[in-house]
mmCIF file of C-alpha atoms in Angstrom:
data_model
loop_
_atom_site.group_PDB
_atom_site.id
_atom_site.type_symbol
_atom_site.label_atom_id
_atom_site.label_comp_id
_atom_site.label_asym_id
_atom_site.label_seq_id
_atom_site.Cartn_x
_atom_site.Cartn_y
_atom_site.Cartn_z
ATOM 1 C CA MET A 1 -0.881 -22.113 -3.749
ATOM 2 C CA ALA A 2 -3.148 -20.033 -5.491
ATOM 3 C CA ASP A 3 -4.032 -17.901 -2.307
ATOM 4 C CA THR A 4 -0.212 -16.771 -2.969
ATOM 5 C CA ARG A 5 -0.773 -16.786 -7.046
ATOM 6 C CA ALA A 6 -3.931 -15.402 -6.359
ATOM 7 C CA THR A 7 -2.499 -13.171 -3.647
ATOM 8 C CA GLY A 8 0.433 -11.985 -6.141
ATOM 9 C CA ARG A 9 -1.438 -11.178 -9.044
ATOM 10 C CA ARG A 10 -3.836 -8.980 -7.597
ATOM 11 C CA ILE A 11 -0.839 -7.153 -5.822
ATOM 12 C CA ARG A 12 1.541 -6.669 -9.240
ATOM 13 C CA ARG A 13 -2.608 -5.563 -11.259
ATOM 14 C CA THR A 14 -2.706 -3.318 -8.172
ATOM 15 C CA THR A 15 0.727 -1.840 -8.334
ATOM 16 C CA LYS A 16 0.450 -1.097 -12.102
ATOM 17 C CA THR A 17 -2.059 0.970 -11.620
ATOM 18 C CA ILE A 18 -1.937 1.978 -8.583
ATOM 19 C CA ARG A 19 2.133 3.657 -9.666
ATOM 20 C CA GLY A 20 1.434 6.052 -11.721
ATOM 21 C CA THR A 21 -1.480 7.770 -9.777
ATOM 22 C CA ALA A 22 1.023 7.632 -6.046
ATOM 23 C CA LEU A 23 3.731 8.903 -7.768
ATOM 24 C CA ALA A 24 1.767 11.623 -9.156
ATOM 25 C CA VAL A 25 0.038 13.032 -5.524
ATOM 26 C CA ALA A 26 4.473 11.500 -4.048
ATOM 27 C CA LEU A 27 4.937 14.823 -5.842
ATOM 28 C CA THR A 28 2.093 17.197 -6.524
ATOM 29 C CA GLY A 29 2.400 20.873 -7.133
ATOM 30 C CA LEU A 30 5.575 20.700 -9.748
ATOM 31 C CA LEU A 31 6.184 23.535 -11.981
ATOM 32 C CA SER A 32 6.362 23.891 -15.416
ATOM 33 C CA PRO A 33 9.767 22.692 -17.196
ATOM 34 C CA PRO A 34 12.655 24.944 -18.402
ATOM 35 C CA SER A 35 14.355 23.342 -21.692
ATOM 36 C CA VAL A 36 18.167 21.880 -21.300
ATOM 37 C CA GLY A 37 19.516 22.204 -24.763
ATOM 38 C CA CYS A 38 17.662 19.030 -26.677
ATOM 39 C CA SER A 39 16.167 17.447 -23.552
ATOM 40 C CA THR A 40 13.817 18.782 -20.873
ATOM 41 C CA VAL A 41 14.535 19.104 -17.405
ATOM 42 C CA LYS A 42 11.395 19.090 -15.004
ATOM 43 C CA GLU A 43 12.024 20.915 -11.830
ATOM 44 C CA LEU A 44 10.418 19.950 -8.600
ATOM 45 C CA ASP A 45 8.186 22.263 -6.119
ATOM 46 C CA TYR A 46 10.833 20.970 -2.907
ATOM 47 C CA THR A 47 14.322 20.469 -2.658
ATOM 48 C CA PRO A 48 15.710 16.215 -2.161
ATOM 49 C CA VAL A 49 17.188 15.180 0.070
ATOM 50 C CA ARG A 50 20.001 13.342 0.674
ATOM 51 C CA MET A 51 20.129 10.587 1.025
ATOM 52 C CA ASP A 52 21.415 6.497 -0.168
ATOM 53 C CA LEU A 53 20.331 3.709 -1.570
ATOM 54 C CA GLU A 54 19.768 1.880 1.807
ATOM 55 C CA PRO A 55 18.880 4.508 4.512
ATOM 56 C CA ALA A 56 16.477 4.805 2.051
ATOM 57 C CA ARG A 57 14.389 1.443 1.611
ATOM 58 C CA THR A 58 15.181 1.503 5.605
ATOM 59 C CA LYS A 59 13.199 4.950 6.313
ATOM 60 C CA THR A 60 10.380 3.160 3.284
ATOM 61 C CA LYS A 61 10.042 -0.400 5.363
ATOM 62 C CA GLN A 62 9.716 1.903 8.787
ATOM 63 C CA VAL A 63 6.640 3.908 7.219
ATOM 64 C CA SER A 64 5.139 0.565 6.468
ATOM 65 C CA SER A 65 5.675 -1.321 9.451
ATOM 66 C CA SER A 66 4.324 1.657 10.947
ATOM 67 C CA LEU A 67 1.113 1.345 8.383
ATOM 68 C CA LEU A 68 0.450 -2.067 9.442
ATOM 69 C CA GLU A 69 1.092 -0.908 13.053
ATOM 70 C CA MET A 70 -2.058 1.931 12.950
ATOM 71 C CA THR A 71 -4.410 -0.551 11.124
ATOM 72 C CA GLY A 72 -4.515 -3.026 14.345
ATOM 73 C CA VAL A 73 -4.409 -5.958 11.948
ATOM 74 C CA GLU A 74 -2.399 -9.420 12.010
ATOM 75 C CA GLY A 75 -2.559 -12.103 9.471
ATOM 76 C CA LYS A 76 1.005 -12.571 6.638
ATOM 77 C CA VAL A 77 2.672 -9.261 5.131
ATOM 78 C CA SER A 78 3.938 -9.710 1.525
ATOM 79 C CA GLU A 79 7.813 -10.298 1.264
ATOM 80 C CA PRO A 80 9.003 -7.919 -1.830
ATOM 81 C CA GLY A 81 10.723 -4.677 0.003
ATOM 82 C CA PRO A 82 11.091 -1.026 -1.204
ATOM 83 C CA SER A 83 12.036 -0.819 -5.038
ATOM 84 C CA VAL A 84 13.979 1.654 -6.405
ATOM 85 C CA THR A 85 12.703 3.976 -9.030
ATOM 86 C CA ARG A 86 14.691 6.182 -10.546
ATOM 87 C CA CYS A 87 13.214 10.371 -10.959
ATOM 88 C CA ARG A 88 15.190 11.131 -13.992
ATOM 89 C CA GLU A 89 12.902 13.271 -15.169
ATOM 90 C CA TYR A 90 14.492 15.890 -12.656
ATOM 91 C CA GLY A 91 18.201 14.764 -13.125
ATOM 92 C CA ASP A 92 20.439 11.425 -13.095
ATOM 93 C CA ASP A 93 20.764 11.429 -9.610
ATOM 94 C CA LEU A 94 17.637 11.536 -7.804
ATOM 95 C CA PHE A 95 15.435 8.563 -7.318
ATOM 96 C CA SER A 96 12.261 7.233 -5.594
ATOM 97 C CA MET A 97 10.980 4.431 -2.929
ATOM 98 C CA SER A 98 7.953 2.168 -4.311
ATOM 99 C CA HIS A 99 6.787 -0.339 -1.836
ATOM 100 C CA PRO A 100 3.684 -2.316 -2.664
ATOM 101 C CA TRP A 101 2.348 -4.550 0.002
ATOM 102 C CA SER A 102 -0.141 -6.180 1.416
ATOM 103 C CA VAL A 103 -1.396 -8.071 4.353
ATOM 104 C CA TYR A 104 -3.495 -10.463 3.549
ATOM 105 C CA GLU A 105 -5.342 -13.338 5.629
ATOM 106 C CA ILE A 106 -7.712 -12.110 7.723
ATOM 107 C CA THR A 107 -10.922 -11.300 6.823
ATOM 108 C CA ASP A 108 -13.627 -8.678 5.744
ATOM 109 C CA GLU A 109 -13.954 -7.478 8.939
ATOM 110 C CA GLN A 110 -10.265 -7.485 9.873
ATOM 111 C CA VAL A 111 -10.241 -5.050 5.936
ATOM 112 C CA GLU A 112 -13.420 -3.060 7.408
ATOM 113 C CA ALA A 113 -12.172 -2.386 10.618
ATOM 114 C CA GLY A 114 -8.250 -2.248 9.647
ATOM 115 C CA LEU A 115 -9.410 1.185 7.440
ATOM 116 C CA ILE A 116 -11.522 2.209 10.664
ATOM 117 C CA ASN A 117 -8.413 1.669 12.514
ATOM 118 C CA LEU A 118 -6.271 3.761 10.201
ATOM 119 C CA ARG A 119 -8.323 6.200 8.918
ATOM 120 C CA LYS A 120 -8.669 7.605 12.849
ATOM 121 C CA ALA A 121 -4.587 7.255 13.255
ATOM 122 C CA LEU A 122 -3.357 8.814 10.251
ATOM 123 C CA ASN A 123 -3.986 12.626 10.819
ATOM 124 C CA GLY A 124 -3.040 11.538 14.433
ATOM 125 C CA ASN A 125 0.925 10.672 12.783
ATOM 126 C CA GLY A 126 1.537 12.983 9.517
ATOM 127 C CA TRP A 127 -0.545 12.166 7.744
ATOM 128 C CA LYS A 128 -2.522 14.451 5.571
ATOM 129 C CA ILE A 129 -5.712 12.421 4.469
ATOM 130 C CA THR A 130 -5.872 13.325 0.809
ATOM 131 C CA LYS A 131 -8.519 11.339 -1.385
ATOM 132 C CA ASP A 132 -11.596 9.021 1.424
ATOM 133 C CA GLY A 133 -13.653 7.187 -1.053
ATOM 134 C CA LYS A 134 -14.917 4.253 -3.085
ATOM 135 C CA ALA A 135 -12.226 3.129 -5.375
ATOM 136 C CA ASN A 136 -13.735 3.509 -9.010
ATOM 137 C CA SER A 137 -13.310 -0.124 -10.412
ATOM 138 C CA GLN A 138 -16.752 -2.528 -10.195
ATOM 139 C CA ALA A 139 -15.617 -3.561 -6.991
ATOM 140 C CA GLN A 140 -16.331 -0.021 -5.737
ATOM 141 C CA ASP A 141 -13.670 -1.321 -2.268
ATOM 142 C CA PRO A 142 -13.256 1.144 -0.291
ATOM 143 C CA GLU A 143 -9.750 3.629 -0.774
ATOM 144 C CA ILE A 144 -7.415 5.935 1.117
ATOM 145 C CA TYR A 145 -4.836 8.477 -0.926
ATOM 146 C CA ALA A 146 -2.369 10.124 2.242
ATOM 147 C CA GLU A 147 0.946 12.161 2.671
ATOM 148 C CA ASN A 148 2.512 13.127 4.837
ATOM 149 C CA ASP A 149 4.554 15.856 4.345
ATOM 150 C CA ALA A 150 7.142 15.314 7.121
ATOM 151 C CA GLU A 151 8.292 11.847 6.390
ATOM 152 C CA GLN A 152 8.236 12.829 2.784
ATOM 153 C CA PHE A 153 5.393 10.352 1.101
ATOM 154 C CA ALA A 154 2.276 9.300 -0.615
ATOM 155 C CA LEU A 155 0.428 6.363 0.424
ATOM 156 C CA HIS A 156 -2.617 4.385 -1.800
ATOM 157 C CA VAL A 157 -3.815 2.206 0.203
ATOM 158 C CA THR A 158 -6.664 -0.167 -0.811
ATOM 159 C CA GLY A 159 -9.611 -2.577 1.444
ATOM 160 C CA ASN A 160 -10.165 -5.850 -0.662
ATOM 161 C CA LYS A 161 -13.483 -7.970 0.656
ATOM 162 C CA LYS A 162 -13.134 -11.889 0.036
ATOM 163 C CA SER A 163 -15.181 -12.652 -3.421
ATOM 164 C CA ALA A 164 -15.053 -15.107 -5.892
ATOM 165 C CA THR A 165 -11.729 -13.899 -7.611
ATOM 166 C CA GLY A 166 -9.641 -13.756 -4.381
ATOM 167 C CA ASN A 167 -9.646 -13.512 -1.021
ATOM 168 C CA ALA A 168 -9.554 -10.179 1.990
ATOM 169 C CA MET A 169 -6.524 -8.210 1.950
ATOM 170 C CA ILE A 170 -5.456 -5.334 2.545
ATOM 171 C CA LEU A 171 -3.254 -3.511 -0.223
ATOM 172 C CA PHE A 172 -0.823 -0.637 0.757
ATOM 173 C CA LYS A 173 1.393 1.197 -1.851
ATOM 174 C CA VAL A 174 4.145 3.557 -0.093
ATOM 175 C CA VAL A 175 5.679 5.852 -2.710
ATOM 176 C CA SER A 176 8.126 8.908 -1.287
ATOM 177 C CA LYS A 177 9.090 11.831 -3.122
ATOM 178 C CA CYS A 178 12.687 12.141 -4.881
ATOM 179 C CA PHE A 179 15.909 11.305 -2.833
ATOM 180 C CA LYS A 180 19.348 12.708 -4.165
ATOM 181 C CA ALA A 181 21.309 9.373 -3.792
ATOM 182 C CA GLU A 182 25.559 10.856 -3.359
ATOM 183 C CA SER A 183 25.859 9.660 -7.846
ATOM 184 C CA ALA A 184 23.326 9.211 -10.858
ATOM 185 C CA LYS A 185 26.529 6.388 -11.346
ATOM 186 C CA SER A 186 25.355 4.193 -6.991
ATOM 187 C CA LEU A 187 21.947 4.414 -8.623
ATOM 188 C CA ASP A 188 22.618 1.726 -12.048
ATOM 189 C CA GLY A 189 21.096 -1.293 -11.590
ATOM 190 C CA GLU A 190 19.505 -0.586 -8.594
ATOM 191 C CA TYR A 191 15.141 -1.673 -8.586
#
């Protein structure tokens, strides 16, 4: 039970820390915002793909599953599924998917091997690694940022080895570019 709570706290902390960074990675190259009346609406440097919420959730889960397969690591996977983040600054009917998750109950050796496997597999599966190094934290955990333009997703992954405050795990944050919903109303109440 304590491991589950620690995992949940670590995921929430990591999600909060990387949410802005991962979205920035996913939505790079934005143009200067034009003024519209009293509000400012930014323009994207790409045309959002038309996709409803359930297909977007399914696609996000598929991307996450393929990333897990690339690691070659077997462990427990956290349960929360993808959530909806509205891209209101670009339009009321735009949204992106955000999927923070982790694989845990693994060893330090599995963390290390999983990241090595992931690095090798990303480039061969349409991903471009944009950063590969150590996190700017006291633990200096290894981290990878990558983008997949064809799939329209960005990734941030961190390998946490066992420490006095937690167990070994690989933390993932998968974020999509903005998709265009059927209507702004179809996004109401979605999180």
